[in-house]
């Protein structure tokens, strides 16, 4: 066993922290590839019952993952030398029982022990190295966590129900396996608020089923998808004034001047969590800062740049300027001007901020206070309600395993397209099949389209140009013939990923009609 003392290891790591800076990102990436290759090799070895061999493999995995942990810490500390997803080891979800690993990790069944002066765990938890898990693996962890919390809630509910036989208390029904929301299309916002208010927190962990009052449709996913679409379209409507759209970035942020009750933000937070647990992508056009805050990560000036590029550029100009005439050039004090209820008002960033001038010495303090006010303090009430709603669904240990960008991808999807997989996964109805002349022409036209037009087609078909973290295999299209002849356009039924495709006989006509159809969709952002 090649183990060193904790003191020597600490000295080596300090040297390593300084040493990486003189190397190119390509070399840093090569180190990661080396240790990932070690893990991949050990995972693909055939199973064995030889205790010595098992011990050697565990030691190899431990050393490799510990090195990757350190590399990941360096990577994050320096604003991602390489993209975070370069640390993924996709083989983990195929070679490791992720569910069992997570349960053991949560329960902490194994004790710590000393080996060669280094503290290690007698049981190796892969969940201690969450940066190795890709989005699909973390989706499994979410499902596992939901099941664990439901099991605990049901056991607790049995006790509560027993007590309620003697004292009047709210009874939680552990028998119903689904969270059922009954809403009217005409009053969908208020109905959803009322329904969620009546639910026990444990109910939110159950699979969601939606019933539109007066309709007989069974929710196999399409109704739920339409529910999210209609509800979010309503609450994001400017008439509520809950969010402010930044036109330059096309991103939204909480409106600090809203008149809406915090319960509305709490509801949207719950919906965000429900969408994750029910694997429904929703198009909440928020910056990465939202997901950093949900994971209790600090926000920075880079987050301001994403949300409001104009303001971000102004702050960066302050950082970059090193002239002696800083105060004369910028003429700033520790206050900002902000619109509140139609009036421009001054907001001091610190005590007596209007009389404290920004200079070369304190400009970093000014920028930190500016970022803190814009993304934290000014929207504290709104975000607190949103966060409490979100964590009522997605709270627990599992969130500690997520990177902010991974959590964002769980909500809004990603752009990891595989259109060959998309074609293989498509179903056909009635007399259409994959060898039908019209279908063959359709796929020829589709694969010849530009990436932008393919994304527009996804938006046309599903309501979103992004895909789930599980990949294209979870975007299943069904194509059925449509009547009316070649003069008609294709029609998409967004809630069911269903395409009505007329029986075109000429490829150029099919291309023309398809491109025309996808240009005319607004899309909302649901998949």
Short mmCIF file of C-alpha atoms in Angstrom, two decimals:
data_model
loop_
_atom_site.label_atom_id
_atom_site.label_comp_id
_atom_site.label_asym_id
_atom_site.label_seq_id
_atom_site.Cartn_x
_atom_site.Cartn_y
_atom_site.Cartn_z
CA UNK A 1 0.00 0.00 0.00
CA UNK A 2 1.43 3.32 -1.09
CA UNK A 3 0.21 5.59 1.68
CA UNK A 4 1.97 8.65 3.10
CA UNK A 5 1.59 10.55 6.34
CA UNK A 6 -0.97 13.28 6.62
CA UNK A 7 1.78 15.94 7.09
CA UNK A 8 3.67 14.92 3.95
CA UNK A 9 0.39 14.76 2.03
CA UNK A 10 -0.53 18.29 3.13
CA UNK A 11 2.83 19.68 2.04
CA UNK A 12 2.51 17.91 -1.31
CA UNK A 13 -0.97 19.31 -1.84
CA UNK A 14 0.23 22.86 -1.08
CA UNK A 15 2.92 22.46 -3.70
CA UNK A 16 0.38 21.05 -6.11
CA UNK A 17 -1.97 24.02 -5.59
CA UNK A 18 0.78 26.42 -6.61
CA UNK A 19 2.21 24.22 -9.34
CA UNK A 20 -0.93 23.81 -11.43
CA UNK A 21 -0.93 27.50 -12.37
CA UNK A 22 2.19 27.20 -14.52
CA UNK A 23 0.59 24.48 -16.65
CA UNK A 24 -1.82 24.75 -19.53
CA UNK A 25 -5.45 23.53 -19.19
CA UNK A 26 -4.56 20.73 -21.61
CA UNK A 27 -2.07 19.31 -19.11
CA UNK A 28 -4.58 19.69 -16.29
CA UNK A 29 -7.10 17.80 -18.39
CA UNK A 30 -4.55 15.06 -19.08
CA UNK A 31 -4.15 14.46 -15.33
CA UNK A 32 -7.89 14.04 -15.04
CA UNK A 33 -7.96 11.61 -17.97
CA UNK A 34 -5.24 9.50 -16.34
CA UNK A 35 -7.08 9.05 -13.04
CA UNK A 36 -10.43 8.57 -14.74
CA UNK A 37 -8.83 5.83 -16.85
CA UNK A 38 -7.67 4.10 -13.66
CA UNK A 39 -11.24 4.13 -12.33
CA UNK A 40 -12.68 2.92 -15.63
CA UNK A 41 -10.14 0.07 -15.76
CA UNK A 42 -10.89 -1.07 -12.21
CA UNK A 43 -14.64 -0.92 -12.78
CA UNK A 44 -14.54 -3.09 -15.89
CA UNK A 45 -12.63 -5.92 -14.19
CA UNK A 46 -14.65 -9.11 -13.66
CA UNK A 47 -16.16 -9.69 -10.23
CA UNK A 48 -14.07 -11.57 -7.71
CA UNK A 49 -14.47 -13.03 -4.23
CA UNK A 50 -10.74 -12.89 -3.48
CA UNK A 51 -10.50 -10.59 -0.46
CA UNK A 52 -6.94 -9.50 -1.26
CA UNK A 53 -7.91 -8.59 -4.82
CA UNK A 54 -11.01 -6.73 -3.60
CA UNK A 55 -8.83 -4.77 -1.15
CA UNK A 56 -6.36 -3.82 -3.89
CA UNK A 57 -9.13 -2.63 -6.17
CA UNK A 58 -10.73 -0.56 -3.43
CA UNK A 59 -7.37 1.01 -2.63
CA UNK A 60 -6.85 1.84 -6.30
CA UNK A 61 -10.31 3.38 -6.56
CA UNK A 62 -9.80 5.33 -3.36
CA UNK A 63 -6.47 6.84 -4.45
CA UNK A 64 -7.73 7.66 -7.94
CA UNK A 65 -10.92 9.29 -6.67
CA UNK A 66 -9.08 11.23 -3.97
CA UNK A 67 -6.75 12.66 -6.59
CA UNK A 68 -9.72 13.60 -8.75
CA UNK A 69 -11.36 15.18 -5.71
CA UNK A 70 -8.32 17.43 -5.26
CA UNK A 71 -8.18 18.25 -8.95
CA UNK A 72 -11.88 19.12 -8.84
CA UNK A 73 -11.34 21.42 -5.85
CA UNK A 74 -8.57 23.23 -7.72
CA UNK A 75 -10.75 23.42 -10.81
CA UNK A 76 -13.67 25.00 -8.93
CA UNK A 77 -11.42 27.34 -6.93
CA UNK A 78 -10.10 28.79 -10.18
CA UNK A 79 -13.43 29.25 -11.97
CA UNK A 80 -13.28 25.96 -13.86
CA UNK A 81 -9.96 25.53 -15.64
CA UNK A 82 -11.82 22.91 -17.66
CA UNK A 83 -15.62 22.33 -17.79
CA UNK A 84 -16.99 20.51 -14.72
CA UNK A 85 -18.44 17.70 -16.86
CA UNK A 86 -14.92 16.61 -17.86
CA UNK A 87 -14.79 14.83 -14.49
CA UNK A 88 -17.74 12.56 -15.31
CA UNK A 89 -17.20 8.79 -15.32
CA UNK A 90 -20.30 7.51 -17.17
CA UNK A 91 -19.39 3.89 -16.43
CA UNK A 92 -20.24 4.40 -12.76
CA UNK A 93 -23.98 4.13 -13.30
CA UNK A 94 -23.53 0.81 -15.13
CA UNK A 95 -20.94 -0.80 -12.83
CA UNK A 96 -22.00 0.56 -9.42
CA UNK A 97 -25.32 0.10 -7.65
CA UNK A 98 -25.92 3.83 -7.24
CA UNK A 99 -29.07 3.38 -5.17
CA UNK A 100 -27.41 1.14 -2.59
CA UNK A 101 -24.37 3.41 -2.47
CA UNK A 102 -26.55 6.44 -1.79
CA UNK A 103 -28.55 4.71 0.95
CA UNK A 104 -25.36 3.57 2.69
CA UNK A 105 -23.87 7.04 2.30
CA UNK A 106 -26.95 8.66 3.87
CA UNK A 107 -27.04 6.20 6.74
CA UNK A 108 -23.26 6.35 7.24
CA UNK A 109 -23.19 2.69 8.26
CA UNK A 110 -19.40 2.36 8.01
CA UNK A 111 -16.98 3.84 10.47
CA UNK A 112 -13.77 5.75 9.85
CA UNK A 113 -10.48 3.94 10.38
CA UNK A 114 -6.78 4.80 10.35
CA UNK A 115 -4.59 3.20 7.68
CA UNK A 116 -0.94 4.21 7.49
CA UNK A 117 -1.61 7.52 9.22
CA UNK A 118 -4.40 8.45 6.80
CA UNK A 119 -8.07 8.42 7.79
CA UNK A 120 -10.16 6.43 5.32
CA UNK A 121 -13.57 4.84 5.32
CA UNK A 122 -13.80 1.08 5.62
CA UNK A 123 -16.68 1.27 3.19
CA UNK A 124 -16.07 3.14 -0.05
CA UNK A 125 -18.88 5.60 -0.84
CA UNK A 126 -18.95 6.80 -4.42
CA UNK A 127 -21.37 9.52 -3.25
CA UNK A 128 -18.38 11.15 -1.54
CA UNK A 129 -17.21 11.97 -5.07
CA UNK A 130 -20.37 13.40 -6.67
CA UNK A 131 -18.42 15.25 -9.37
CA UNK A 132 -17.86 11.83 -11.03
CA UNK A 133 -21.62 11.31 -11.58
CA UNK A 134 -23.21 12.52 -14.81
CA UNK A 135 -26.74 13.92 -15.05
CA UNK A 136 -28.37 10.54 -15.63
CA UNK A 137 -26.69 9.09 -12.54
CA UNK A 138 -27.78 12.04 -10.42
CA UNK A 139 -31.34 11.62 -11.66
CA UNK A 140 -31.21 8.11 -10.17
CA UNK A 141 -29.99 9.62 -6.91
CA UNK A 142 -32.94 12.02 -6.91
CA UNK A 143 -35.36 9.14 -7.39
CA UNK A 144 -33.69 7.17 -4.62
CA UNK A 145 -33.79 10.13 -2.25
CA UNK A 146 -37.49 10.70 -2.99
CA UNK A 147 -38.23 7.03 -2.25
CA UNK A 148 -36.29 7.21 1.03
CA UNK A 149 -38.09 10.34 2.15
CA UNK A 150 -41.45 8.86 1.21
CA UNK A 151 -40.72 5.72 3.20
CA UNK A 152 -39.75 7.80 6.24
CA UNK A 153 -42.83 9.98 5.79
CA UNK A 154 -45.16 6.99 5.56
CA UNK A 155 -43.73 5.50 8.76
CA UNK A 156 -44.16 8.87 10.45
CA UNK A 157 -47.68 9.16 9.05
CA UNK A 158 -48.71 5.84 10.57
CA UNK A 159 -47.71 7.20 13.96
CA UNK A 160 -49.50 10.51 13.34
CA UNK A 161 -52.64 8.74 12.17
CA UNK A 162 -52.58 6.54 15.24
CA UNK A 163 -52.31 9.58 17.51
CA UNK A 164 -55.06 11.35 15.55
CA UNK A 165 -57.48 8.66 16.64
CA UNK A 166 -57.32 10.28 20.07
CA UNK A 167 -56.60 13.92 19.23
CA UNK A 168 -57.82 16.04 16.26
CA UNK A 169 -54.90 16.32 13.83
CA UNK A 170 -54.40 16.50 10.07
CA UNK A 171 -54.32 12.97 8.71
CA UNK A 172 -51.78 12.10 6.02
CA UNK A 173 -52.89 9.31 3.71
CA UNK A 174 -49.84 7.09 3.07
CA UNK A 175 -51.81 4.72 0.86
CA UNK A 176 -52.32 6.92 -2.19
CA UNK A 177 -49.16 6.45 -4.30
CA UNK A 178 -49.56 9.73 -6.25
CA UNK A 179 -49.77 13.44 -5.61
CA UNK A 180 -53.07 14.32 -7.27
CA UNK A 181 -53.86 17.92 -8.18
CA UNK A 182 -57.38 18.74 -9.36
CA UNK A 183 -57.52 22.09 -11.14
CA UNK A 184 -59.68 24.05 -13.53
CA UNK A 185 -58.17 25.56 -16.64
CA UNK A 186 -59.97 28.85 -15.94
CA UNK A 187 -58.66 29.24 -12.39
CA UNK A 188 -55.46 27.20 -12.61
CA UNK A 189 -53.30 29.50 -10.45
CA UNK A 190 -55.69 29.78 -7.49
CA UNK A 191 -56.66 26.10 -7.72
CA UNK A 192 -53.01 25.05 -7.64
CA UNK A 193 -52.34 27.28 -4.64
CA UNK A 194 -55.33 25.75 -2.81
CA UNK A 195 -54.38 22.19 -3.73
CA UNK A 196 -50.74 22.54 -2.67
CA UNK A 197 -51.74 24.25 0.56
CA UNK A 198 -53.85 21.24 1.51
CA UNK A 199 -51.06 18.72 0.93
CA UNK A 200 -48.70 17.24 3.50
CA UNK A 201 -45.02 17.91 2.72
CA UNK A 202 -44.47 14.16 2.21
CA UNK A 203 -47.12 14.14 -0.53
CA UNK A 204 -44.85 16.31 -2.64
CA UNK A 205 -42.40 13.41 -2.98
CA UNK A 206 -44.99 11.29 -4.81
CA UNK A 207 -45.36 11.04 -8.60
CA UNK A 208 -47.53 13.89 -9.84
CA UNK A 209 -50.89 13.24 -11.50
CA UNK A 210 -53.02 16.15 -12.73
CA UNK A 211 -56.78 16.15 -13.30
CA UNK A 212 -58.40 18.99 -15.21
CA UNK A 213 -61.92 19.35 -13.82
CA UNK A 214 -64.61 18.31 -16.29
CA UNK A 215 -62.18 16.36 -18.49
CA UNK A 216 -61.75 12.62 -18.74
CA UNK A 217 -58.15 12.49 -19.96
CA UNK A 218 -55.93 10.10 -17.97
CA UNK A 219 -52.60 11.64 -17.02
CA UNK A 220 -49.90 9.46 -18.60
CA UNK A 221 -47.52 12.41 -18.78
CA UNK A 222 -49.19 14.61 -21.39
CA UNK A 223 -51.72 16.16 -19.01
CA UNK A 224 -49.01 16.86 -16.45
CA UNK A 225 -46.89 18.48 -19.11
CA UNK A 226 -49.78 20.68 -20.22
CA UNK A 227 -50.42 21.62 -16.58
CA UNK A 228 -46.88 22.93 -16.15
CA UNK A 229 -47.11 24.78 -19.45
CA UNK A 230 -50.41 26.51 -18.69
CA UNK A 231 -49.60 27.32 -15.07
CA UNK A 232 -46.16 28.77 -15.73
CA UNK A 233 -47.41 30.73 -18.71
CA UNK A 234 -49.96 32.29 -16.36
CA UNK A 235 -47.70 33.11 -13.40
CA UNK A 236 -44.95 34.47 -15.64
CA UNK A 237 -47.44 36.83 -17.29
CA UNK A 238 -46.40 40.47 -16.75
CA UNK A 239 -49.82 41.17 -15.17
CA UNK A 240 -48.55 39.51 -11.98
CA UNK A 241 -45.31 41.50 -11.97
CA UNK A 242 -43.50 38.73 -10.08
CA UNK A 243 -40.43 38.67 -12.29
CA UNK A 244 -38.47 41.20 -14.27
CA UNK A 245 -37.28 40.33 -17.77
CA UNK A 246 -33.79 41.59 -18.69
CA UNK A 247 -34.11 42.15 -22.42
CA UNK A 248 -30.41 42.01 -23.25
CA UNK A 249 -29.98 38.52 -21.79
CA UNK A 250 -33.63 37.41 -22.13
CA UNK A 251 -33.36 36.13 -18.56
CA UNK A 252 -35.73 36.72 -15.69
CA UNK A 253 -35.10 37.64 -12.08
CA UNK A 254 -37.28 38.26 -9.05
CA UNK A 255 -38.98 41.63 -9.09
CA UNK A 256 -38.10 43.39 -5.81
CA UNK A 257 -41.06 45.75 -6.27
CA UNK A 258 -43.73 43.10 -6.76
CA UNK A 259 -47.07 43.34 -4.94
CA UNK A 260 -47.63 39.58 -5.10
CA UNK A 261 -47.87 37.55 -1.92
CA UNK A 262 -44.82 35.39 -1.08
CA UNK A 263 -47.12 32.34 -1.38
CA UNK A 264 -46.98 32.76 -5.15
CA UNK A 265 -43.18 32.47 -5.11
CA UNK A 266 -43.47 29.52 -2.73
CA UNK A 267 -45.78 27.82 -5.25
CA UNK A 268 -43.36 28.36 -8.13
CA UNK A 269 -40.56 26.92 -6.00
CA UNK A 270 -42.68 23.82 -5.37
CA UNK A 271 -43.42 23.55 -9.10
CA UNK A 272 -39.72 23.74 -9.87
CA UNK A 273 -39.07 20.87 -7.46
CA UNK A 274 -42.01 18.85 -8.78
CA UNK A 275 -40.74 19.27 -12.33
CA UNK A 276 -37.37 17.79 -11.31
CA UNK A 277 -38.89 14.83 -9.48
CA UNK A 278 -41.31 14.17 -12.34
CA UNK A 279 -38.67 14.60 -15.06
CA UNK A 280 -40.54 17.39 -16.81
CA UNK A 281 -38.39 20.13 -18.26
CA UNK A 282 -39.74 23.64 -17.70
CA UNK A 283 -38.47 26.77 -19.34
CA UNK A 284 -37.76 28.99 -16.37
CA UNK A 285 -35.43 31.50 -18.00
CA UNK A 286 -33.34 32.20 -14.91
CA UNK A 287 -29.58 32.70 -14.70
CA UNK A 288 -27.22 30.25 -13.04
CA UNK A 289 -27.34 32.50 -9.95
CA UNK A 290 -30.73 31.00 -9.00
CA UNK A 291 -29.29 27.49 -8.79
CA UNK A 292 -26.19 28.70 -6.95
CA UNK A 293 -28.42 30.28 -4.33
CA UNK A 294 -30.56 27.14 -4.02
CA UNK A 295 -27.37 25.18 -3.33
CA UNK A 296 -26.11 27.90 -0.95
CA UNK A 297 -23.18 28.75 -3.23
CA UNK A 298 -21.95 32.38 -3.37
CA UNK A 299 -22.92 34.55 -6.32
CA UNK A 300 -20.28 36.67 -8.06
CA UNK A 301 -19.90 39.45 -10.57
CA UNK A 302 -19.96 36.78 -13.30
CA UNK A 303 -23.59 36.10 -12.38
CA UNK A 304 -24.42 39.78 -12.85
CA UNK A 305 -22.75 39.65 -16.26
CA UNK A 306 -25.02 36.77 -17.26
CA UNK A 307 -28.22 38.38 -16.00
CA UNK A 308 -27.54 41.97 -17.04
CA UNK A 309 -24.57 42.19 -19.45
CA UNK A 310 -24.64 46.00 -19.47
CA UNK A 311 -24.32 46.30 -15.70
CA UNK A 312 -21.82 43.45 -15.64
CA UNK A 313 -19.61 45.22 -18.17
CA UNK A 314 -19.73 48.37 -16.07
CA UNK A 315 -18.56 46.47 -13.00
CA UNK A 316 -15.81 44.77 -14.98
CA UNK A 317 -14.64 48.18 -16.24
CA UNK A 318 -14.18 49.21 -12.61
CA UNK A 319 -12.09 46.11 -11.94
CA UNK A 320 -9.95 46.58 -15.03
CA UNK A 321 -9.21 50.29 -14.59
CA UNK A 322 -5.92 50.92 -12.80
CA UNK A 323 -5.42 54.63 -13.41
CA UNK A 324 -4.69 57.12 -10.62
CA UNK A 325 -7.68 59.24 -11.69
CA UNK A 326 -10.22 56.52 -10.79
CA UNK A 327 -12.53 58.81 -8.75
CA UNK A 328 -12.54 61.53 -11.39
CA UNK A 329 -13.29 59.04 -14.19
CA UNK A 330 -16.12 57.12 -12.51
CA UNK A 331 -17.44 59.53 -9.85
CA UNK A 332 -19.23 56.81 -7.88
CA UNK A 333 -20.38 56.50 -4.31
CA UNK A 334 -21.59 53.45 -2.38
CA UNK A 335 -25.15 53.82 -3.61
CA UNK A 336 -27.12 52.68 -6.63
CA UNK A 337 -30.18 54.08 -8.35
CA UNK A 338 -33.06 51.65 -8.70
CA UNK A 339 -36.62 51.86 -10.00
CA UNK A 340 -39.19 51.18 -7.29
CA UNK A 341 -42.89 51.42 -8.08
CA UNK A 342 -42.24 53.64 -11.10
CA UNK A 343 -39.85 56.00 -9.31
CA UNK A 344 -36.05 56.11 -9.36
CA UNK A 345 -34.73 55.91 -5.82
CA UNK A 346 -31.29 55.85 -4.25
CA UNK A 347 -30.25 52.73 -2.33
CA UNK A 348 -27.18 52.95 -0.08
CA UNK A 349 -25.01 49.85 -0.15
CA UNK A 350 -23.58 50.56 3.30
CA UNK A 351 -24.03 53.01 6.15
CA UNK A 352 -23.77 56.56 4.79
CA UNK A 353 -23.02 55.07 1.40
CA UNK A 354 -23.93 58.21 -0.53
CA UNK A 355 -21.00 60.00 1.09
CA UNK A 356 -18.49 57.17 0.64
CA UNK A 357 -16.64 57.50 -2.66
CA UNK A 358 -15.50 54.47 -4.66
CA UNK A 359 -11.75 54.43 -5.30
CA UNK A 360 -9.01 52.02 -6.31
CA UNK A 361 -8.64 50.79 -2.74
CA UNK A 362 -12.30 49.98 -2.02
CA UNK A 363 -13.67 49.19 -5.48
CA UNK A 364 -13.74 45.43 -4.74
CA UNK A 365 -15.81 46.13 -1.63
CA UNK A 366 -18.20 48.24 -3.72
CA UNK A 367 -18.61 45.52 -6.36
CA UNK A 368 -19.18 42.82 -3.74
CA UNK A 369 -21.85 44.95 -2.05
CA UNK A 370 -23.43 45.75 -5.42
CA UNK A 371 -23.64 42.06 -6.38
CA UNK A 372 -24.94 41.14 -2.93
CA UNK A 373 -27.67 43.76 -3.10
CA UNK A 374 -28.75 42.98 -6.66
CA UNK A 375 -28.88 39.19 -6.34
CA UNK A 376 -29.50 38.72 -2.61
CA UNK A 377 -30.75 41.54 -0.41
CA UNK A 378 -33.12 43.25 -2.85
CA UNK A 379 -35.02 40.00 -3.50
CA UNK A 380 -34.59 38.35 -0.10
CA UNK A 381 -38.31 37.92 0.61
CA UNK A 382 -39.16 36.58 -2.84
CA UNK A 383 -36.24 34.17 -3.02
CA UNK A 384 -36.77 32.91 0.53
CA UNK A 385 -40.33 31.88 -0.35
CA UNK A 386 -39.21 30.31 -3.63
CA UNK A 387 -36.37 28.43 -1.92
CA UNK A 388 -38.61 27.11 0.86
CA UNK A 389 -41.05 25.82 -1.74
CA UNK A 390 -38.29 24.19 -3.77
CA UNK A 391 -36.67 22.54 -0.76
CA UNK A 392 -40.01 21.22 0.46
CA UNK A 393 -39.79 18.92 -2.56
CA UNK A 394 -36.07 18.57 -3.22
CA UNK A 395 -34.65 19.07 0.25
CA UNK A 396 -32.29 16.56 1.79
CA UNK A 397 -28.80 15.21 1.39
CA UNK A 398 -29.15 14.63 -2.33
CA UNK A 399 -28.79 18.32 -3.23
CA UNK A 400 -25.30 18.32 -1.72
CA UNK A 401 -24.25 16.12 -4.65
CA UNK A 402 -25.21 18.61 -7.36
CA UNK A 403 -23.21 21.27 -9.15
CA UNK A 404 -25.29 24.42 -9.85
CA UNK A 405 -25.10 23.80 -13.60
CA UNK A 406 -26.31 20.23 -13.09
CA UNK A 407 -29.28 21.40 -11.06
CA UNK A 408 -30.06 23.91 -13.79
CA UNK A 409 -29.95 21.13 -16.38
CA UNK A 410 -32.40 19.08 -14.29
CA UNK A 411 -34.88 21.98 -14.51
CA UNK A 412 -34.38 23.36 -18.02
CA UNK A 413 -32.61 20.48 -19.79
CA UNK A 414 -29.41 20.55 -21.83
CA UNK A 415 -28.23 20.63 -25.44
CA UNK A 416 -26.53 17.23 -25.66
CA UNK A 417 -28.21 16.31 -28.93
CA UNK A 418 -28.07 12.90 -30.63
CA UNK A 419 -30.44 13.06 -33.59
CA UNK A 420 -29.59 9.53 -34.74
CA UNK A 421 -30.89 8.29 -31.39
CA UNK A 422 -33.90 10.54 -31.85
CA UNK A 423 -34.74 8.80 -35.13
CA UNK A 424 -34.24 5.31 -33.69
CA UNK A 425 -36.56 6.15 -30.80
CA UNK A 426 -39.45 7.37 -32.98
CA UNK A 427 -42.74 5.43 -33.21
CA UNK A 428 -45.20 5.44 -36.12
CA UNK A 429 -48.98 5.06 -36.24
CA UNK A 430 -51.54 3.78 -38.73
CA UNK A 431 -49.95 3.02 -42.12
CA UNK A 432 -46.74 4.93 -41.40
CA UNK A 433 -43.57 2.93 -40.68
CA UNK A 434 -39.87 3.65 -40.91
CA UNK A 435 -39.69 2.37 -44.49
CA UNK A 436 -42.68 4.38 -45.73
CA UNK A 437 -41.62 6.74 -48.58
CA UNK A 438 -42.89 9.84 -46.76
CA UNK A 439 -41.10 8.86 -43.55
CA UNK A 440 -37.85 8.17 -45.41
CA UNK A 441 -38.11 11.60 -47.04
CA UNK A 442 -38.88 13.20 -43.67
CA UNK A 443 -35.69 11.87 -42.09
CA UNK A 444 -33.60 12.83 -45.11
CA UNK A 445 -34.92 16.38 -44.85
CA UNK A 446 -34.52 16.44 -41.06
CA UNK A 447 -30.88 15.33 -41.06
CA UNK A 448 -30.07 17.86 -43.78
CA UNK A 449 -31.43 20.72 -41.66
CA UNK A 450 -29.08 23.06 -39.79
CA UNK A 451 -28.67 22.65 -36.04
CA UNK A 452 -30.73 25.79 -35.47
CA UNK A 453 -33.60 24.42 -37.54
CA UNK A 454 -33.40 21.07 -35.74
CA UNK A 455 -33.69 22.92 -32.44
CA UNK A 456 -36.69 24.81 -33.83
CA UNK A 457 -38.24 21.47 -34.74
CA UNK A 458 -37.78 20.23 -31.16
CA UNK A 459 -39.41 23.44 -29.96
CA UNK A 460 -42.26 22.86 -32.43
CA UNK A 461 -42.72 19.24 -31.38
CA UNK A 462 -42.10 19.30 -27.63
CA UNK A 463 -42.33 22.95 -26.63
CA UNK A 464 -38.61 23.07 -25.81
CA UNK A 465 -35.40 23.12 -27.81
CA UNK A 466 -33.60 21.39 -24.94
CA UNK A 467 -33.57 17.75 -23.87
CA UNK A 468 -33.66 15.89 -20.52
CA UNK A 469 -30.47 14.91 -18.70
CA UNK A 470 -31.13 11.28 -19.67
CA UNK A 471 -30.52 12.28 -23.28
CA UNK A 472 -32.40 11.86 -26.54
CA UNK A 473 -33.64 8.42 -25.57
CA UNK A 474 -36.15 10.23 -23.35
CA UNK A 475 -37.48 12.37 -26.22
CA UNK A 476 -39.88 9.99 -27.93
CA UNK A 477 -41.74 11.24 -31.01
CA UNK A 478 -44.73 9.59 -32.65
CA UNK A 479 -45.53 10.35 -36.30
CA UNK A 480 -48.96 9.70 -37.74
CA UNK A 481 -50.42 10.49 -41.18
CA UNK A 482 -52.59 13.58 -41.60
CA UNK A 483 -55.33 14.12 -44.13
CA UNK A 484 -55.79 17.10 -46.40
CA UNK A 485 -53.07 16.54 -48.96
CA UNK A 486 -49.70 18.10 -49.61
CA UNK A 487 -50.89 21.68 -49.40
CA UNK A 488 -51.24 21.39 -45.61
CA UNK A 489 -48.50 21.95 -43.01
CA UNK A 490 -47.37 19.38 -40.43
CA UNK A 491 -49.07 19.81 -37.04
CA UNK A 492 -47.52 19.06 -33.64
CA UNK A 493 -49.42 18.03 -30.49
CA UNK A 494 -46.89 19.36 -28.00
CA UNK A 495 -48.22 17.64 -24.89
CA UNK A 496 -47.75 14.19 -26.46
CA UNK A 497 -44.77 14.76 -28.80
CA UNK A 498 -47.09 13.73 -31.62
CA UNK A 499 -46.51 14.88 -35.21
CA UNK A 500 -49.29 14.86 -37.81
CA UNK A 501 -47.40 14.55 -41.10
CA UNK A 502 -49.32 14.79 -44.40
CA UNK A 503 -48.49 12.15 -47.01
CA UNK A 504 -46.01 14.24 -48.98
CA UNK A 505 -44.68 12.64 -52.16
CA UNK A 506 -42.14 15.29 -53.18
CA UNK A 507 -39.09 15.93 -51.00
CA UNK A 508 -38.86 19.64 -51.81
CA UNK A 509 -42.49 20.10 -50.79
CA UNK A 510 -41.94 18.28 -47.51
CA UNK A 511 -38.91 20.47 -46.78
CA UNK A 512 -40.77 23.67 -47.60
CA UNK A 513 -43.81 22.81 -45.47
CA UNK A 514 -41.78 21.53 -42.54
CA UNK A 515 -39.53 24.59 -42.41
CA UNK A 516 -42.56 26.84 -42.67
CA UNK A 517 -44.30 25.02 -39.83
CA UNK A 518 -41.37 25.23 -37.40
CA UNK A 519 -40.94 28.94 -38.02
CA UNK A 520 -44.47 29.64 -36.88
CA UNK A 521 -44.32 28.12 -33.40
CA UNK A 522 -43.83 30.23 -30.31
CA UNK A 523 -43.05 27.30 -28.01
CA UNK A 524 -43.13 27.58 -24.26
CA UNK A 525 -40.30 25.40 -23.11
CA UNK A 526 -41.73 22.13 -21.84
CA UNK A 527 -40.54 18.68 -22.76
#
